[in-house]
């Protein structure tokens, strides 16, 4: 397993990274903040948004929500869940909201 050379955030077997002309699965894992409707607002990393917007890539978005976790077992045991599949996902600007900022600190020695 290694990181995608296109700076995606996921891990995949070496042969799964953007092969041409055959496409292998490329899986990204992310999470949505806990809310009454957790599947309504996943938080894809910026690199995945850029990756999906690249016309050379075909990206399907899968959202798994409502997973139950039994915390009385060791290790915890997940079960259930609802899968939503969005084929050929191309995130539109109007559907994205900035949720995090990076701040560059000023140079104190200048």
PDB file of N, CA and C in Angstrom:
ATOM      1  N   UNK A   1       0.848  -1.180   0.000  1.00  0.00           N
ATOM      2  CA  UNK A   1       0.000   0.000   0.000  1.00  0.00           C
ATOM      3  C   UNK A   1       0.893   1.243   0.000  1.00  0.00           C
ATOM      4  N   UNK A   2       0.450   2.253  -0.754  1.00  0.00           N
ATOM      5  CA  UNK A   2       1.174   3.513  -0.772  1.00  0.00           C
ATOM      6  C   UNK A   2       0.207   4.640  -1.083  1.00  0.00           C
ATOM      7  N   UNK A   3       0.667   5.864  -0.900  1.00  0.00           N
ATOM      8  CA  UNK A   3      -0.167   7.023  -1.197  1.00  0.00           C
ATOM      9  C   UNK A   3      -0.250   7.241  -2.699  1.00  0.00           C
ATOM     10  N   UNK A   4      -1.374   7.791  -3.108  1.00  0.00           N
ATOM     11  CA  UNK A   4      -1.585   8.101  -4.522  1.00  0.00           C
ATOM     12  C   UNK A   4      -0.584   9.170  -4.970  1.00  0.00           C
ATOM     13  N   UNK A   5       0.057   8.993  -6.125  1.00  0.00           N
ATOM     14  CA  UNK A   5       1.016  10.002  -6.598  1.00  0.00           C
ATOM     15  C   UNK A   5       0.364  11.326  -6.988  1.00  0.00           C
ATOM     16  N   UNK A   6      -0.955  11.353  -7.141  1.00  0.00           N
ATOM     17  CA  UNK A   6      -1.663  12.599  -7.464  1.00  0.00           C
ATOM     18  C   UNK A   6      -2.075  13.352  -6.209  1.00  0.00           C
ATOM     19  N   UNK A   7      -1.450  13.025  -5.105  1.00  0.00           N
ATOM     20  CA  UNK A   7      -1.677  13.684  -3.813  1.00  0.00           C
ATOM     21  C   UNK A   7      -3.072  13.477  -3.267  1.00  0.00           C
ATOM     22  N   UNK A   8      -3.756  12.414  -3.676  1.00  0.00           N
ATOM     23  CA  UNK A   8      -5.025  12.075  -3.059  1.00  0.00           C
ATOM     24  C   UNK A   8      -4.740  11.633  -1.635  1.00  0.00           C
ATOM     25  N   UNK A   9      -5.720  11.555  -0.809  1.00  0.00           N
ATOM     26  CA  UNK A   9      -5.492  11.243   0.590  1.00  0.00           C
ATOM     27  C   UNK A   9      -5.568   9.773   0.899  1.00  0.00           C
ATOM     28  N   UNK A  10      -5.977   8.949  -0.049  1.00  0.00           N
ATOM     29  CA  UNK A  10      -6.197   7.546   0.238  1.00  0.00           C
ATOM     30  C   UNK A  10      -4.998   6.654   0.008  1.00  0.00           C
ATOM     31  N   UNK A  11      -5.149   5.422   0.419  1.00  0.00           N
ATOM     32  CA  UNK A  11      -4.152   4.396   0.194  1.00  0.00           C
ATOM     33  C   UNK A  11      -4.752   3.349  -0.717  1.00  0.00           C
ATOM     34  N   UNK A  12      -3.942   2.739  -1.545  1.00  0.00           N
ATOM     35  CA  UNK A  12      -4.420   1.695  -2.437  1.00  0.00           C
ATOM     36  C   UNK A  12      -3.239   0.832  -2.830  1.00  0.00           C
ATOM     37  N   UNK A  13      -3.506  -0.380  -3.315  1.00  0.00           N
ATOM     38  CA  UNK A  13      -2.391  -1.182  -3.824  1.00  0.00           C
ATOM     39  C   UNK A  13      -1.669  -0.424  -4.927  1.00  0.00           C
ATOM     40  N   UNK A  14      -0.376  -0.666  -5.083  1.00  0.00           N
ATOM     41  CA  UNK A  14       0.423   0.068  -6.062  1.00  0.00           C
ATOM     42  C   UNK A  14      -0.210   0.110  -7.441  1.00  0.00           C
ATOM     43  N   UNK A  15      -0.848  -0.965  -7.875  1.00  0.00           N
ATOM     44  CA  UNK A  15      -1.403  -1.021  -9.218  1.00  0.00           C
ATOM     45  C   UNK A  15      -2.716  -0.257  -9.365  1.00  0.00           C
ATOM     46  N   UNK A  16      -3.270   0.259  -8.277  1.00  0.00           N
ATOM     47  CA  UNK A  16      -4.591   0.884  -8.339  1.00  0.00           C
ATOM     48  C   UNK A  16      -4.543   2.380  -8.614  1.00  0.00           C
ATOM     49  N   UNK A  17      -3.375   2.977  -8.704  1.00  0.00           N
ATOM     50  CA  UNK A  17      -3.303   4.415  -8.864  1.00  0.00           C
ATOM     51  C   UNK A  17      -3.389   4.848 -10.319  1.00  0.00           C
ATOM     52  N   UNK A  18      -4.511   5.333 -10.717  1.00  0.00           N
ATOM     53  CA  UNK A  18      -4.732   5.992 -11.988  1.00  0.00           C
ATOM     54  C   UNK A  18      -4.075   5.277 -13.169  1.00  0.00           C
ATOM     55  N   UNK A  19      -4.294   3.968 -13.290  1.00  0.00           N
ATOM     56  CA  UNK A  19      -3.688   3.267 -14.420  1.00  0.00           C
ATOM     57  C   UNK A  19      -4.347   3.684 -15.724  1.00  0.00           C
ATOM     58  N   UNK A  20      -3.648   3.492 -16.807  1.00  0.00           N
ATOM     59  CA  UNK A  20      -4.216   3.802 -18.113  1.00  0.00           C
ATOM     60  C   UNK A  20      -3.886   2.646 -19.043  1.00  0.00           C
ATOM     61  N   UNK A  21      -4.784   2.226 -19.871  1.00  0.00           N
ATOM     62  CA  UNK A  21      -6.149   2.714 -20.031  1.00  0.00           C
ATOM     63  C   UNK A  21      -7.163   1.993 -19.156  1.00  0.00           C
ATOM     64  N   UNK A  22      -6.762   1.007 -18.370  1.00  0.00           N
ATOM     65  CA  UNK A  22      -7.703   0.269 -17.528  1.00  0.00           C
ATOM     66  C   UNK A  22      -7.782   0.954 -16.174  1.00  0.00           C
ATOM     67  N   UNK A  23      -8.987   1.155 -15.676  1.00  0.00           N
ATOM     68  CA  UNK A  23      -9.155   1.830 -14.399  1.00  0.00           C
ATOM     69  C   UNK A  23      -9.398   0.816 -13.300  1.00  0.00           C
ATOM     70  N   UNK A  24      -8.606   0.893 -12.247  1.00  0.00           N
ATOM     71  CA  UNK A  24      -8.754   0.025 -11.084  1.00  0.00           C
ATOM     72  C   UNK A  24      -9.434   0.830  -9.980  1.00  0.00           C
ATOM     73  N   UNK A  25      -9.990   0.164  -8.988  1.00  0.00           N
ATOM     74  CA  UNK A  25     -10.658   0.893  -7.901  1.00  0.00           C
ATOM     75  C   UNK A  25      -9.684   1.796  -7.157  1.00  0.00           C
ATOM     76  N   UNK A  26     -10.165   2.929  -6.771  1.00  0.00           N
ATOM     77  CA  UNK A  26      -9.401   3.886  -5.970  1.00  0.00           C
ATOM     78  C   UNK A  26     -10.341   4.306  -4.860  1.00  0.00           C
ATOM     79  N   UNK A  27      -9.995   4.015  -3.638  1.00  0.00           N
ATOM     80  CA  UNK A  27     -10.911   4.233  -2.520  1.00  0.00           C
ATOM     81  C   UNK A  27     -10.377   5.324  -1.611  1.00  0.00           C
ATOM     82  N   UNK A  28     -11.229   6.260  -1.274  1.00  0.00           N
ATOM     83  CA  UNK A  28     -10.920   7.310  -0.309  1.00  0.00           C
ATOM     84  C   UNK A  28     -11.853   7.169   0.866  1.00  0.00           C
ATOM     85  N   UNK A  29     -11.323   7.353   2.050  1.00  0.00           N
ATOM     86  CA  UNK A  29     -12.153   7.307   3.247  1.00  0.00           C
ATOM     87  C   UNK A  29     -12.177   8.684   3.865  1.00  0.00           C
ATOM     88  N   UNK A  30     -13.347   9.137   4.210  1.00  0.00           N
ATOM     89  CA  UNK A  30     -13.490  10.410   4.892  1.00  0.00           C
ATOM     90  C   UNK A  30     -14.665  10.276   5.836  1.00  0.00           C
ATOM     91  N   UNK A  31     -14.937  11.279   6.607  1.00  0.00           N
ATOM     92  CA  UNK A  31     -16.051  11.185   7.548  1.00  0.00           C
ATOM     93  C   UNK A  31     -16.858  12.469   7.510  1.00  0.00           C
ATOM     94  N   UNK A  32     -18.074  12.355   7.972  1.00  0.00           N
ATOM     95  CA  UNK A  32     -18.956  13.518   8.076  1.00  0.00           C
ATOM     96  C   UNK A  32     -19.116  13.833   9.556  1.00  0.00           C
ATOM     97  N   UNK A  33     -19.289  15.089   9.878  1.00  0.00           N
ATOM     98  CA  UNK A  33     -19.525  15.423  11.276  1.00  0.00           C
ATOM     99  C   UNK A  33     -20.812  14.770  11.758  1.00  0.00           C
ATOM    100  N   UNK A  34     -20.847  14.443  13.019  1.00  0.00           N
ATOM    101  CA  UNK A  34     -22.075  13.861  13.565  1.00  0.00           C
ATOM    102  C   UNK A  34     -23.186  14.902  13.523  1.00  0.00           C
ATOM    103  N   UNK A  35     -24.326  14.477  13.052  1.00  0.00           N
ATOM    104  CA  UNK A  35     -25.469  15.375  12.961  1.00  0.00           C
ATOM    105  C   UNK A  35     -26.722  14.516  12.876  1.00  0.00           C
ATOM    106  N   UNK A  36     -27.901  15.121  12.959  1.00  0.00           N
ATOM    107  CA  UNK A  36     -29.119  14.320  12.817  1.00  0.00           C
ATOM    108  C   UNK A  36     -29.199  13.598  11.480  1.00  0.00           C
ATOM    109  N   UNK A  37     -28.597  14.139  10.445  1.00  0.00           N
ATOM    110  CA  UNK A  37     -28.605  13.501   9.120  1.00  0.00           C
ATOM    111  C   UNK A  37     -27.162  13.389   8.640  1.00  0.00           C
ATOM    112  N   UNK A  38     -26.393  12.409   9.166  1.00  0.00           N
ATOM    113  CA  UNK A  38     -24.962  12.377   8.908  1.00  0.00           C
ATOM    114  C   UNK A  38     -24.570  12.192   7.451  1.00  0.00           C
ATOM    115  N   UNK A  39     -25.434  11.629   6.623  1.00  0.00           N
ATOM    116  CA  UNK A  39     -25.071  11.424   5.223  1.00  0.00           C
ATOM    117  C   UNK A  39     -25.293  12.678   4.393  1.00  0.00           C
ATOM    118  N   UNK A  40     -25.863  13.714   4.982  1.00  0.00           N
ATOM    119  CA  UNK A  40     -26.221  14.896   4.202  1.00  0.00           C
ATOM    120  C   UNK A  40     -25.049  15.818   3.907  1.00  0.00           C
ATOM    121  N   UNK A  41     -23.948  15.676   4.627  1.00  0.00           N
ATOM    122  CA  UNK A  41     -22.839  16.611   4.434  1.00  0.00           C
ATOM    123  C   UNK A  41     -21.489  15.954   4.681  1.00  0.00           C
ATOM    124  N   UNK A  42     -21.061  15.061   3.779  1.00  0.00           N
ATOM    125  CA  UNK A  42     -19.723  14.502   3.954  1.00  0.00           C
ATOM    126  C   UNK A  42     -18.673  15.585   3.740  1.00  0.00           C
ATOM    127  N   UNK A  43     -17.479  15.347   4.221  1.00  0.00           N
ATOM    128  CA  UNK A  43     -16.394  16.324   4.121  1.00  0.00           C
ATOM    129  C   UNK A  43     -15.249  15.762   3.286  1.00  0.00           C
ATOM    130  N   UNK A  44     -15.365  15.825   1.965  1.00  0.00           N
ATOM    131  CA  UNK A  44     -14.272  15.293   1.140  1.00  0.00           C
ATOM    132  C   UNK A  44     -13.046  16.195   1.243  1.00  0.00           C
ATOM    133  N   UNK A  45     -11.858  15.618   1.301  1.00  0.00           N
ATOM    134  CA  UNK A  45     -10.642  16.434   1.312  1.00  0.00           C
ATOM    135  C   UNK A  45     -10.514  17.205  -0.003  1.00  0.00           C
ATOM    136  N   UNK A  46      -9.832  18.356   0.040  1.00  0.00           N
ATOM    137  CA  UNK A  46      -9.690  19.201  -1.140  1.00  0.00           C
ATOM    138  C   UNK A  46      -9.058  18.445  -2.302  1.00  0.00           C
ATOM    139  N   UNK A  47      -8.102  17.568  -2.017  1.00  0.00           N
ATOM    140  CA  UNK A  47      -7.470  16.830  -3.110  1.00  0.00           C
ATOM    141  C   UNK A  47      -8.465  15.928  -3.824  1.00  0.00           C
ATOM    142  N   UNK A  48      -9.438  15.388  -3.097  1.00  0.00           N
ATOM    143  CA  UNK A  48     -10.437  14.544  -3.744  1.00  0.00           C
ATOM    144  C   UNK A  48     -11.400  15.367  -4.582  1.00  0.00           C
ATOM    145  N   UNK A  49     -11.720  16.576  -4.147  1.00  0.00           N
ATOM    146  CA  UNK A  49     -12.564  17.462  -4.952  1.00  0.00           C
ATOM    147  C   UNK A  49     -11.840  17.800  -6.248  1.00  0.00           C
ATOM    148  N   UNK A  50     -10.560  18.149  -6.138  1.00  0.00           N
ATOM    149  CA  UNK A  50      -9.778  18.467  -7.332  1.00  0.00           C
ATOM    150  C   UNK A  50      -9.645  17.243  -8.242  1.00  0.00           C
ATOM    151  N   UNK A  51      -9.437  16.102  -7.645  1.00  0.00           N
ATOM    152  CA  UNK A  51      -9.324  14.850  -8.403  1.00  0.00           C
ATOM    153  C   UNK A  51     -10.623  14.572  -9.162  1.00  0.00           C
ATOM    154  N   UNK A  52     -11.766  14.765  -8.517  1.00  0.00           N
ATOM    155  CA  UNK A  52     -13.064  14.509  -9.154  1.00  0.00           C
ATOM    156  C   UNK A  52     -13.366  15.523 -10.247  1.00  0.00           C
ATOM    157  N   UNK A  53     -12.857  16.735 -10.111  1.00  0.00           N
ATOM    158  CA  UNK A  53     -13.102  17.765 -11.125  1.00  0.00           C
ATOM    159  C   UNK A  53     -12.219  17.610 -12.359  1.00  0.00           C
ATOM    160  N   UNK A  54     -11.168  16.833 -12.252  1.00  0.00           N
ATOM    161  CA  UNK A  54     -10.257  16.609 -13.376  1.00  0.00           C
ATOM    162  C   UNK A  54     -10.959  15.732 -14.404  1.00  0.00           C
ATOM    163  N   UNK A  55     -11.112  16.245 -15.613  1.00  0.00           N
ATOM    164  CA  UNK A  55     -11.849  15.522 -16.663  1.00  0.00           C
ATOM    165  C   UNK A  55     -11.173  14.219 -17.081  1.00  0.00           C
ATOM    166  N   UNK A  56      -9.899  14.044 -16.716  1.00  0.00           N
ATOM    167  CA  UNK A  56      -9.196  12.797 -17.026  1.00  0.00           C
ATOM    168  C   UNK A  56      -9.550  11.678 -16.053  1.00  0.00           C
ATOM    169  N   UNK A  57     -10.277  12.003 -14.993  1.00  0.00           N
ATOM    170  CA  UNK A  57     -10.633  11.018 -13.973  1.00  0.00           C
ATOM    171  C   UNK A  57     -12.134  10.751 -13.979  1.00  0.00           C
ATOM    172  N   UNK A  58     -12.498   9.542 -13.656  1.00  0.00           N
ATOM    173  CA  UNK A  58     -13.899   9.200 -13.411  1.00  0.00           C
ATOM    174  C   UNK A  58     -13.993   8.817 -11.942  1.00  0.00           C
ATOM    175  N   UNK A  59     -14.829   9.523 -11.198  1.00  0.00           N
ATOM    176  CA  UNK A  59     -14.921   9.313  -9.760  1.00  0.00           C
ATOM    177  C   UNK A  59     -16.367   9.023  -9.383  1.00  0.00           C
ATOM    178  N   UNK A  60     -16.567   7.946  -8.657  1.00  0.00           N
ATOM    179  CA  UNK A  60     -17.869   7.650  -8.064  1.00  0.00           C
ATOM    180  C   UNK A  60     -17.767   7.941  -6.575  1.00  0.00           C
ATOM    181  N   UNK A  61     -18.769   8.591  -6.023  1.00  0.00           N
ATOM    182  CA  UNK A  61     -18.808   8.886  -4.597  1.00  0.00           C
ATOM    183  C   UNK A  61     -19.750   7.901  -3.926  1.00  0.00           C
ATOM    184  N   UNK A  62     -19.271   7.242  -2.907  1.00  0.00           N
ATOM    185  CA  UNK A  62     -20.087   6.354  -2.079  1.00  0.00           C
ATOM    186  C   UNK A  62     -20.139   6.951  -0.688  1.00  0.00           C
ATOM    187  N   UNK A  63     -21.335   7.058  -0.136  1.00  0.00           N
ATOM    188  CA  UNK A  63     -21.510   7.547   1.219  1.00  0.00           C
ATOM    189  C   UNK A  63     -22.166   6.430   2.021  1.00  0.00           C
ATOM    190  N   UNK A  64     -21.536   6.060   3.114  1.00  0.00           N
ATOM    191  CA  UNK A  64     -22.096   5.048   4.005  1.00  0.00           C
ATOM    192  C   UNK A  64     -22.474   5.761   5.294  1.00  0.00           C
ATOM    193  N   UNK A  65     -23.739   5.679   5.663  1.00  0.00           N
ATOM    194  CA  UNK A  65     -24.224   6.378   6.854  1.00  0.00           C
ATOM    195  C   UNK A  65     -24.965   5.400   7.759  1.00  0.00           C
ATOM    196  N   UNK A  66     -25.301   5.878   8.921  1.00  0.00           N
ATOM    197  CA  UNK A  66     -26.105   5.130   9.895  1.00  0.00           C
ATOM    198  C   UNK A  66     -25.455   3.801  10.283  1.00  0.00           C
ATOM    199  N   UNK A  67     -24.140   3.800  10.411  1.00  0.00           N
ATOM    200  CA  UNK A  67     -23.431   2.601  10.853  1.00  0.00           C
ATOM    201  C   UNK A  67     -23.577   2.492  12.365  1.00  0.00           C
ATOM    202  N   UNK A  68     -23.952   1.343  12.821  1.00  0.00           N
ATOM    203  CA  UNK A  68     -24.061   1.080  14.262  1.00  0.00           C
ATOM    204  C   UNK A  68     -22.726   0.511  14.733  1.00  0.00           C
ATOM    205  N   UNK A  69     -22.283   0.912  15.914  1.00  0.00           N
ATOM    206  CA  UNK A  69     -21.028   0.406  16.461  1.00  0.00           C
ATOM    207  C   UNK A  69     -21.290  -0.124  17.861  1.00  0.00           C
ATOM    208  N   UNK A  70     -20.992  -1.401  18.052  1.00  0.00           N
ATOM    209  CA  UNK A  70     -21.130  -2.029  19.369  1.00  0.00           C
ATOM    210  C   UNK A  70     -19.837  -1.771  20.133  1.00  0.00           C
ATOM    211  N   UNK A  71     -19.901  -0.859  21.103  1.00  0.00           N
ATOM    212  CA  UNK A  71     -18.714  -0.491  21.873  1.00  0.00           C
ATOM    213  C   UNK A  71     -18.499  -1.405  23.070  1.00  0.00           C
ATOM    214  N   UNK A  72     -19.364  -2.400  23.238  1.00  0.00           N
ATOM    215  CA  UNK A  72     -19.187  -3.325  24.356  1.00  0.00           C
ATOM    216  C   UNK A  72     -18.249  -4.482  23.995  1.00  0.00           C
ATOM    217  N   UNK A  73     -17.823  -4.541  22.737  1.00  0.00           N
ATOM    218  CA  UNK A  73     -16.909  -5.597  22.308  1.00  0.00           C
ATOM    219  C   UNK A  73     -15.508  -5.021  22.142  1.00  0.00           C
ATOM    220  N   UNK A  74     -14.510  -5.893  22.183  1.00  0.00           N
ATOM    221  CA  UNK A  74     -13.136  -5.472  21.972  1.00  0.00           C
ATOM    222  C   UNK A  74     -12.513  -6.369  20.929  1.00  0.00           C
ATOM    223  N   UNK A  75     -12.251  -5.899  19.716  1.00  0.00           N
ATOM    224  CA  UNK A  75     -12.427  -4.523  19.256  1.00  0.00           C
ATOM    225  C   UNK A  75     -13.898  -4.204  19.007  1.00  0.00           C
ATOM    226  N   UNK A  76     -14.196  -2.910  18.855  1.00  0.00           N
ATOM    227  CA  UNK A  76     -15.563  -2.500  18.550  1.00  0.00           C
ATOM    228  C   UNK A  76     -16.046  -3.222  17.299  1.00  0.00           C
ATOM    229  N   UNK A  77     -17.371  -3.467  17.226  1.00  0.00           N
ATOM    230  CA  UNK A  77     -17.940  -4.192  16.092  1.00  0.00           C
ATOM    231  C   UNK A  77     -18.939  -3.309  15.346  1.00  0.00           C
ATOM    232  N   UNK A  78     -18.607  -2.895  14.097  1.00  0.00           N
ATOM    233  CA  UNK A  78     -19.567  -2.115  13.311  1.00  0.00           C
ATOM    234  C   UNK A  78     -20.566  -3.038  12.621  1.00  0.00           C
ATOM    235  N   UNK A  79     -21.762  -2.522  12.383  1.00  0.00           N
ATOM    236  CA  UNK A  79     -22.764  -3.286  11.641  1.00  0.00           C
ATOM    237  C   UNK A  79     -23.742  -2.329  10.983  1.00  0.00           C
ATOM    238  N   UNK A  80     -24.479  -2.868  10.025  1.00  0.00           N
ATOM    239  CA  UNK A  80     -25.519  -2.085   9.350  1.00  0.00           C
ATOM    240  C   UNK A  80     -24.928  -1.001   8.470  1.00  0.00           C
ATOM    241  N   UNK A  81     -25.693   0.024   8.275  1.00  0.00           N
ATOM    242  CA  UNK A  81     -25.271   1.131   7.435  1.00  0.00           C
ATOM    243  C   UNK A  81     -26.104   1.216   6.171  1.00  0.00           C
ATOM    244  N   UNK A  82     -26.216   2.415   5.649  1.00  0.00           N
ATOM    245  CA  UNK A  82     -26.937   2.685   4.414  1.00  0.00           C
ATOM    246  C   UNK A  82     -25.938   3.223   3.397  1.00  0.00           C
ATOM    247  N   UNK A  83     -25.908   2.614   2.213  1.00  0.00           N
ATOM    248  CA  UNK A  83     -24.971   3.032   1.165  1.00  0.00           C
ATOM    249  C   UNK A  83     -25.708   3.870   0.128  1.00  0.00           C
ATOM    250  N   UNK A  84     -25.146   5.035  -0.180  1.00  0.00           N
ATOM    251  CA  UNK A  84     -25.635   5.884  -1.270  1.00  0.00           C
ATOM    252  C   UNK A  84     -24.510   5.990  -2.292  1.00  0.00           C
ATOM    253  N   UNK A  85     -24.831   5.781  -3.575  1.00  0.00           N
ATOM    254  CA  UNK A  85     -23.827   5.791  -4.642  1.00  0.00           C
ATOM    255  C   UNK A  85     -24.142   6.930  -5.604  1.00  0.00           C
ATOM    256  N   UNK A  86     -23.143   7.771  -5.836  1.00  0.00           N
ATOM    257  CA  UNK A  86     -23.264   8.891  -6.761  1.00  0.00           C
ATOM    258  C   UNK A  86     -22.272   8.654  -7.909  1.00  0.00           C
ATOM    259  N   UNK A  87     -22.723   8.045  -9.019  1.00  0.00           N
ATOM    260  CA  UNK A  87     -21.799   7.747 -10.121  1.00  0.00           C
ATOM    261  C   UNK A  87     -21.337   9.011 -10.838  1.00  0.00           C
ATOM    262  N   UNK A  88     -20.128   8.946 -11.366  1.00  0.00           N
ATOM    263  CA  UNK A  88     -19.546  10.064 -12.120  1.00  0.00           C
ATOM    264  C   UNK A  88     -19.650  11.382 -11.352  1.00  0.00           C
ATOM    265  N   UNK A  89     -19.217  11.347 -10.113  1.00  0.00           N
ATOM    266  CA  UNK A  89     -19.321  12.498  -9.210  1.00  0.00           C
ATOM    267  C   UNK A  89     -18.433  13.633  -9.680  1.00  0.00           C
ATOM    268  N   UNK A  90     -19.037  14.788  -9.904  1.00  0.00           N
ATOM    269  CA  UNK A  90     -18.328  16.020 -10.232  1.00  0.00           C
ATOM    270  C   UNK A  90     -18.865  17.103  -9.312  1.00  0.00           C
ATOM    271  N   UNK A  91     -18.188  17.378  -8.209  1.00  0.00           N
ATOM    272  CA  UNK A  91     -18.719  18.335  -7.232  1.00  0.00           C
ATOM    273  C   UNK A  91     -18.850  19.738  -7.812  1.00  0.00           C
ATOM    274  N   UNK A  92     -20.053  20.267  -7.771  1.00  0.00           N
ATOM    275  CA  UNK A  92     -20.325  21.616  -8.280  1.00  0.00           C
ATOM    276  C   UNK A  92     -19.956  22.646  -7.210  1.00  0.00           C
ATOM    277  N   UNK A  93     -19.457  23.771  -7.653  1.00  0.00           N
ATOM    278  CA  UNK A  93     -19.031  24.836  -6.733  1.00  0.00           C
ATOM    279  C   UNK A  93     -20.146  25.234  -5.767  1.00  0.00           C
ATOM    280  N   UNK A  94     -21.365  25.308  -6.260  1.00  0.00           N
ATOM    281  CA  UNK A  94     -22.484  25.739  -5.395  1.00  0.00           C
ATOM    282  C   UNK A  94     -22.846  24.704  -4.333  1.00  0.00           C
ATOM    283  N   UNK A  95     -22.347  23.475  -4.471  1.00  0.00           N
ATOM    284  CA  UNK A  95     -22.627  22.436  -3.480  1.00  0.00           C
ATOM    285  C   UNK A  95     -21.516  22.306  -2.447  1.00  0.00           C
ATOM    286  N   UNK A  96     -20.456  23.083  -2.587  1.00  0.00           N
ATOM    287  CA  UNK A  96     -19.339  23.032  -1.649  1.00  0.00           C
ATOM    288  C   UNK A  96     -19.355  24.248  -0.741  1.00  0.00           C
ATOM    289  N   UNK A  97     -18.949  24.037   0.508  1.00  0.00           N
ATOM    290  CA  UNK A  97     -18.816  25.139   1.463  1.00  0.00           C
ATOM    291  C   UNK A  97     -17.460  25.022   2.150  1.00  0.00           C
ATOM    292  N   UNK A  98     -16.744  26.133   2.297  1.00  0.00           N
ATOM    293  CA  UNK A  98     -15.477  26.054   3.038  1.00  0.00           C
ATOM    294  C   UNK A  98     -15.770  25.743   4.499  1.00  0.00           C
ATOM    295  N   UNK A  99     -15.089  24.755   5.035  1.00  0.00           N
ATOM    296  CA  UNK A  99     -15.318  24.344   6.424  1.00  0.00           C
ATOM    297  C   UNK A  99     -14.055  24.444   7.269  1.00  0.00           C
ATOM    298  N   UNK A 100     -12.935  24.746   6.615  1.00  0.00           N
ATOM    299  CA  UNK A 100     -11.676  24.768   7.339  1.00  0.00           C
ATOM    300  C   UNK A 100     -10.747  25.754   6.643  1.00  0.00           C
ATOM    301  N   UNK A 101      -9.990  26.493   7.429  1.00  0.00           N
ATOM    302  CA  UNK A 101      -9.021  27.423   6.876  1.00  0.00           C
ATOM    303  C   UNK A 101      -7.621  27.045   7.350  1.00  0.00           C
ATOM    304  N   UNK A 102      -6.658  27.384   6.535  1.00  0.00           N
ATOM    305  CA  UNK A 102      -5.266  27.267   6.933  1.00  0.00           C
ATOM    306  C   UNK A 102      -4.744  28.687   7.031  1.00  0.00           C
ATOM    307  N   UNK A 103      -4.044  28.981   8.112  1.00  0.00           N
ATOM    308  CA  UNK A 103      -3.542  30.331   8.332  1.00  0.00           C
ATOM    309  C   UNK A 103      -2.019  30.312   8.330  1.00  0.00           C
ATOM    310  N   UNK A 104      -1.430  31.156   7.519  1.00  0.00           N
ATOM    311  CA  UNK A 104       0.026  31.285   7.488  1.00  0.00           C
ATOM    312  C   UNK A 104       0.428  32.347   8.504  1.00  0.00           C
ATOM    313  N   UNK A 105       1.233  31.943   9.472  1.00  0.00           N
ATOM    314  CA  UNK A 105       1.672  32.884  10.504  1.00  0.00           C
ATOM    315  C   UNK A 105       2.654  33.887   9.923  1.00  0.00           C
ATOM    316  N   UNK A 106       2.554  35.161  10.347  1.00  0.00           N
ATOM    317  CA  UNK A 106       3.509  36.151   9.869  1.00  0.00           C
ATOM    318  C   UNK A 106       4.904  35.871  10.444  1.00  0.00           C
ATOM    319  N   UNK A 107       5.916  36.268   9.711  1.00  0.00           N
ATOM    320  CA  UNK A 107       7.296  36.094  10.150  1.00  0.00           C
ATOM    321  C   UNK A 107       7.588  37.130  11.237  1.00  0.00           C
ATOM    322  N   UNK A 108       7.908  36.662  12.444  1.00  0.00           N
ATOM    323  CA  UNK A 108       8.166  37.579  13.567  1.00  0.00           C
ATOM    324  C   UNK A 108       9.575  38.158  13.535  1.00  0.00           C
ATOM    325  N   UNK A 109      10.430  37.622  12.684  1.00  0.00           N
ATOM    326  CA  UNK A 109      11.812  38.117  12.639  1.00  0.00           C
ATOM    327  C   UNK A 109      11.994  39.219  11.618  1.00  0.00           C
ATOM    328  N   UNK A 110      10.979  39.516  10.853  1.00  0.00           N
ATOM    329  CA  UNK A 110      11.118  40.538   9.798  1.00  0.00           C
ATOM    330  C   UNK A 110      10.917  41.928  10.346  1.00  0.00           C
TER     331      UNK A 110
END
